[in-house]
mmCIF file of C-alpha atoms in Angstrom:
data_model
loop_
_atom_site.group_PDB
_atom_site.id
_atom_site.type_symbol
_atom_site.label_atom_id
_atom_site.label_comp_id
_atom_site.label_asym_id
_atom_site.label_seq_id
_atom_site.Cartn_x
_atom_site.Cartn_y
_atom_site.Cartn_z
ATOM 1 C CA UNK S 221 301.107 127.899 35.095
ATOM 2 C CA UNK S 222 302.798 125.761 37.617
ATOM 3 C CA UNK S 223 305.980 123.231 37.626
ATOM 4 C CA UNK S 224 304.253 120.030 36.763
ATOM 5 C CA UNK S 225 302.275 121.526 33.807
ATOM 6 C CA UNK S 226 304.981 123.338 32.512
ATOM 7 C CA UNK S 227 307.025 119.509 32.395
ATOM 8 C CA UNK S 228 303.973 118.022 31.043
ATOM 9 C CA UNK S 229 303.247 120.628 28.788
ATOM 10 C CA UNK S 230 306.718 121.738 27.535
ATOM 11 C CA UNK S 231 309.978 119.715 29.172
ATOM 12 C CA UNK S 232 309.123 116.237 28.221
ATOM 13 C CA UNK S 233 308.812 117.418 24.664
ATOM 14 C CA UNK S 234 312.276 119.138 25.228
ATOM 15 C CA UNK S 235 312.788 115.620 26.470
ATOM 16 C CA UNK S 236 311.777 113.637 23.492
ATOM 17 C CA UNK S 237 313.806 116.166 20.982
ATOM 18 C CA UNK S 238 316.666 115.980 23.068
ATOM 19 C CA UNK S 239 316.489 111.756 22.739
ATOM 20 C CA UNK S 240 316.481 111.836 18.806
ATOM 21 C CA UNK S 241 319.321 114.339 18.575
ATOM 22 C CA UNK S 242 321.212 111.885 21.100
ATOM 23 C CA UNK S 243 320.864 109.219 18.999
ATOM 24 C CA UNK S 244 322.424 110.880 16.028
ATOM 25 C CA UNK S 245 325.909 110.652 18.479
ATOM 26 C CA UNK S 246 326.522 106.777 17.677
ATOM 27 C CA UNK S 247 327.168 107.544 14.118
ATOM 28 C CA UNK S 248 328.390 111.480 14.516
ATOM 29 C CA UNK S 249 330.470 112.473 17.295
ATOM 30 C CA UNK S 250 330.019 116.220 19.026
ATOM 31 C CA UNK S 251 332.984 117.610 17.447
ATOM 32 C CA UNK S 252 334.387 120.925 15.834
ATOM 33 C CA UNK S 253 335.700 118.673 13.326
ATOM 34 C CA UNK S 254 332.213 117.600 12.330
ATOM 35 C CA UNK S 255 330.296 120.115 12.882
ATOM 36 C CA UNK S 256 329.584 120.868 8.946
ATOM 37 C CA UNK S 257 328.142 117.296 8.654
ATOM 38 C CA UNK S 258 324.769 116.969 7.259
ATOM 39 C CA UNK S 259 321.631 115.260 6.579
ATOM 40 C CA UNK S 260 318.101 114.839 6.377
ATOM 41 C CA UNK S 261 317.787 114.135 9.907
ATOM 42 C CA UNK S 262 319.775 116.964 10.984
ATOM 43 C CA UNK S 263 317.668 118.913 8.711
ATOM 44 C CA UNK S 264 314.313 117.704 10.359
ATOM 45 C CA UNK S 265 315.666 118.048 14.127
ATOM 46 C CA UNK S 266 316.970 121.437 13.118
ATOM 47 C CA UNK S 267 313.125 122.922 11.926
ATOM 48 C CA UNK S 268 311.332 120.819 14.732
ATOM 49 C CA UNK S 269 313.943 122.270 17.537
ATOM 50 C CA UNK S 270 313.660 125.814 15.804
ATOM 51 C CA UNK S 271 309.146 125.093 15.571
ATOM 52 C CA UNK S 272 309.235 124.528 19.282
ATOM 53 C CA UNK S 273 311.681 127.385 20.452
ATOM 54 C CA UNK S 274 309.299 129.714 19.137
ATOM 55 C CA UNK S 275 306.020 127.674 20.918
ATOM 56 C CA UNK S 276 308.186 128.238 24.800
ATOM 57 C CA UNK S 277 308.861 132.193 23.469
ATOM 58 C CA UNK S 278 305.444 132.634 23.040
ATOM 59 C CA UNK S 279 304.682 131.107 26.389
ATOM 60 C CA UNK S 280 307.547 132.324 28.258
ATOM 61 C CA UNK S 281 306.773 135.759 26.720
ATOM 62 C CA UNK S 282 303.400 136.225 27.901
ATOM 63 C CA UNK S 283 304.112 135.527 31.698
ATOM 64 C CA UNK S 284 306.374 138.330 31.587
ATOM 65 C CA UNK S 285 304.287 140.874 29.409
ATOM 66 C CA UNK S 286 301.053 139.450 29.219
ATOM 67 C CA UNK S 287 299.832 143.007 27.282
ATOM 68 C CA UNK S 288 302.572 142.246 24.412
ATOM 69 C CA UNK S 289 302.319 139.486 21.560
ATOM 70 C CA UNK S 290 305.759 138.641 20.272
ATOM 71 C CA UNK S 291 305.830 137.150 16.700
ATOM 72 C CA UNK S 292 309.403 137.203 14.987
ATOM 73 C CA UNK S 293 312.541 136.514 17.149
ATOM 74 C CA UNK S 294 313.235 139.961 17.759
ATOM 75 C CA UNK S 295 310.303 141.274 19.058
ATOM 76 C CA UNK S 296 310.515 138.613 22.022
ATOM 77 C CA UNK S 297 314.439 139.816 22.133
ATOM 78 C CA UNK S 298 312.253 143.129 23.150
ATOM 79 C CA UNK S 299 310.694 141.375 25.787
ATOM 80 C CA UNK S 300 313.155 138.955 27.484
ATOM 81 C CA UNK S 301 316.149 141.071 26.939
ATOM 82 C CA UNK S 302 314.614 144.115 29.201
ATOM 83 C CA UNK S 303 313.685 141.646 31.534
ATOM 84 C CA UNK S 304 315.924 141.249 34.803
ATOM 85 C CA UNK S 305 315.842 137.295 35.009
ATOM 86 C CA UNK S 306 315.886 136.438 31.789
ATOM 87 C CA UNK S 307 318.049 139.266 30.380
ATOM 88 C CA UNK S 308 321.260 136.646 31.713
ATOM 89 C CA UNK S 309 320.644 134.149 28.992
ATOM 90 C CA UNK S 310 323.116 135.450 26.493
ATOM 91 C CA UNK S 311 325.573 134.862 28.839
ATOM 92 C CA UNK S 312 324.451 131.273 29.848
ATOM 93 C CA UNK S 313 326.845 128.892 29.061
ATOM 94 C CA UNK S 314 325.115 124.460 29.215
ATOM 95 C CA UNK S 315 327.962 122.721 28.702
ATOM 96 C CA UNK S 316 327.776 118.789 27.010
ATOM 97 C CA UNK S 317 328.113 116.475 30.055
ATOM 98 C CA UNK S 318 331.302 114.782 30.821
ATOM 99 C CA UNK S 319 332.848 116.655 28.207
ATOM 100 C CA UNK S 320 334.053 120.137 29.706
ATOM 101 C CA UNK S 321 335.344 121.514 26.521
ATOM 102 C CA UNK S 322 332.160 121.542 24.347
ATOM 103 C CA UNK S 323 330.452 124.641 26.114
ATOM 104 C CA UNK S 324 327.579 126.387 24.195
ATOM 105 C CA UNK S 325 326.583 129.811 24.509
ATOM 106 C CA UNK S 326 323.800 129.609 21.912
ATOM 107 C CA UNK S 327 321.932 133.183 23.037
ATOM 108 C CA UNK S 328 325.364 135.364 22.853
ATOM 109 C CA UNK S 329 324.552 137.126 19.837
ATOM 110 C CA UNK S 330 320.971 138.376 20.654
ATOM 111 C CA UNK S 331 321.811 141.601 21.166
ATOM 112 C CA UNK S 332 320.386 145.166 20.173
ATOM 113 C CA UNK S 333 322.835 147.141 17.972
ATOM 114 C CA UNK S 334 321.677 150.109 15.845
ATOM 115 C CA UNK S 335 319.037 149.751 17.730
ATOM 116 C CA UNK S 336 317.736 147.010 16.599
ATOM 117 C CA UNK S 337 317.984 142.800 18.252
ATOM 118 C CA UNK S 338 320.356 140.453 15.938
ATOM 119 C CA UNK S 339 319.426 136.909 15.678
ATOM 120 C CA UNK S 340 321.711 134.606 16.832
ATOM 121 C CA UNK S 341 323.619 132.533 13.582
ATOM 122 C CA UNK S 342 321.626 129.281 13.849
ATOM 123 C CA UNK S 343 318.453 130.860 13.911
ATOM 124 C CA UNK S 344 318.813 132.337 10.684
ATOM 125 C CA UNK S 345 320.052 129.270 9.203
ATOM 126 C CA UNK S 346 317.191 127.380 10.442
ATOM 127 C CA UNK S 347 315.004 130.137 8.349
ATOM 128 C CA UNK S 348 316.528 129.545 6.004
ATOM 129 C CA UNK S 349 316.144 125.735 5.903
ATOM 130 C CA UNK S 350 312.212 126.524 6.549
ATOM 131 C CA UNK S 351 312.086 128.632 3.429
ATOM 132 C CA UNK S 352 314.592 128.185 1.255
ATOM 133 C CA UNK S 353 315.939 123.956 1.718
ATOM 134 C CA UNK S 354 317.161 123.585 -2.028
ATOM 135 C CA UNK S 355 319.856 125.986 -1.282
ATOM 136 C CA UNK S 356 319.943 126.381 2.465
ATOM 137 C CA UNK S 357 320.358 122.527 2.524
ATOM 138 C CA UNK S 358 323.353 122.185 3.235
ATOM 139 C CA UNK S 359 322.608 124.395 7.639
ATOM 140 C CA UNK S 360 321.336 121.187 8.579
ATOM 141 C CA UNK S 361 324.130 120.478 10.311
ATOM 142 C CA UNK S 362 325.617 119.868 12.975
ATOM 143 C CA UNK S 363 327.001 122.476 14.436
ATOM 144 C CA UNK S 364 323.058 124.314 14.155
ATOM 145 C CA UNK S 365 321.178 121.550 15.809
ATOM 146 C CA UNK S 366 323.819 121.201 18.414
ATOM 147 C CA UNK S 367 323.120 125.227 19.183
ATOM 148 C CA UNK S 368 319.138 125.151 18.277
ATOM 149 C CA UNK S 369 318.979 122.438 20.888
ATOM 150 C CA UNK S 370 321.028 124.264 23.989
ATOM 151 C CA UNK S 371 319.031 127.359 22.724
ATOM 152 C CA UNK S 372 315.871 125.688 23.985
ATOM 153 C CA UNK S 373 317.869 124.224 26.556
ATOM 154 C CA UNK S 374 318.904 127.202 28.108
ATOM 155 C CA UNK S 375 314.977 128.566 27.341
ATOM 156 C CA UNK S 376 313.241 125.737 29.265
ATOM 157 C CA UNK S 377 315.238 126.430 31.587
ATOM 158 C CA UNK S 378 314.747 130.250 32.258
ATOM 159 C CA UNK S 379 310.962 129.852 31.482
ATOM 160 C CA UNK S 380 311.307 126.576 34.472
ATOM 161 C CA UNK S 381 312.643 129.037 37.106
ATOM 162 C CA UNK S 382 310.631 132.605 36.217
ATOM 163 C CA UNK S 383 307.314 130.084 36.647
ATOM 164 C CA UNK S 384 308.314 128.442 39.648
ATOM 165 C CA UNK S 385 309.239 131.919 40.922
ATOM 166 C CA UNK S 386 305.508 133.032 40.708
ATOM 167 C CA UNK S 387 304.039 130.111 41.441
ATOM 168 C CA UNK S 388 306.456 130.171 45.018
ATOM 169 C CA UNK S 389 307.335 126.607 44.098
ATOM 170 C CA UNK S 390 310.522 125.729 46.417
ATOM 171 C CA UNK S 391 312.028 123.961 42.975
ATOM 172 C CA UNK S 392 312.738 125.771 39.602
ATOM 173 C CA UNK S 393 313.901 123.119 37.918
ATOM 174 C CA UNK S 394 312.370 120.582 35.041
ATOM 175 C CA UNK S 395 312.794 116.805 36.067
ATOM 176 C CA UNK S 396 313.715 114.156 34.841
ATOM 177 C CA UNK S 397 317.017 116.046 34.368
ATOM 178 C CA UNK S 398 318.745 116.500 31.199
ATOM 179 C CA UNK S 399 320.728 113.851 29.751
ATOM 180 C CA UNK S 400 322.784 115.883 27.515
ATOM 181 C CA UNK S 401 323.605 119.417 28.517
ATOM 182 C CA UNK S 402 324.286 121.085 32.172
ATOM 183 C CA UNK S 403 324.879 124.367 33.568
ATOM 184 C CA UNK S 404 327.377 124.957 36.637
ATOM 185 C CA UNK S 405 325.349 128.106 39.575
ATOM 186 C CA UNK S 406 322.353 127.044 38.207
ATOM 187 C CA UNK S 407 320.220 126.886 41.799
ATOM 188 C CA UNK S 408 317.964 125.213 41.999
ATOM 189 C CA UNK S 409 315.998 125.764 45.012
ATOM 190 C CA UNK S 410 313.877 128.914 45.744
ATOM 191 C CA UNK S 411 314.953 130.351 49.133
ATOM 192 C CA UNK S 412 311.465 130.277 51.413
ATOM 193 C CA UNK S 413 311.764 133.070 54.417
ATOM 194 C CA UNK S 414 309.091 132.683 56.122
ATOM 195 C CA UNK S 415 305.602 133.780 54.117
ATOM 196 C CA UNK S 416 308.454 135.239 51.826
ATOM 197 C CA UNK S 417 310.117 134.277 48.723
ATOM 198 C CA UNK S 418 314.046 135.244 47.517
ATOM 199 C CA UNK S 419 314.760 134.096 44.453
ATOM 200 C CA UNK S 420 317.535 134.596 41.625
ATOM 201 C CA UNK S 421 319.440 133.379 38.945
ATOM 202 C CA UNK S 422 323.125 133.020 39.186
ATOM 203 C CA UNK S 423 325.211 135.264 36.794
#
């Protein structure tokens, strides 16, 4: 897969999901005091974003290790968190543009303990809403949606870098850029040296 193909298959869909969320900001401001605000729209968005995360994780894992076929969040972790490039995803912190205090670390709880990978809380909430909406409806809230969306954004940024690394492409970010999120110290180009290439992700 090339960068342009990634943009067509994945990134443009991400931007559509992001645009849906941006429209809600007119009614509910991004503020920790509003994190528990829930609605049918947040439920819809959480389910859509969670489903796309599953799709992206499958694709991402397949280019790291084509011999494995992970099918759940813990098995995805076993692939991504043991890869030199993607393991840094747990430390990355997207922030809301023009809102310096709104910083997220959606994958920070995706770690191994007692020989088992632990799911981020928002992912657990996504599954609760997916499988038992009657008792878990209020988990379709602003906090879980924005964490899920920032998690998807981060996944796609790493996925795009991996693709560009493998195909020796100079530009390593998907365009157009996110209107919602940004990250400091994120390299946007590979350094081409002669016929070789130096590639790294800033920690």
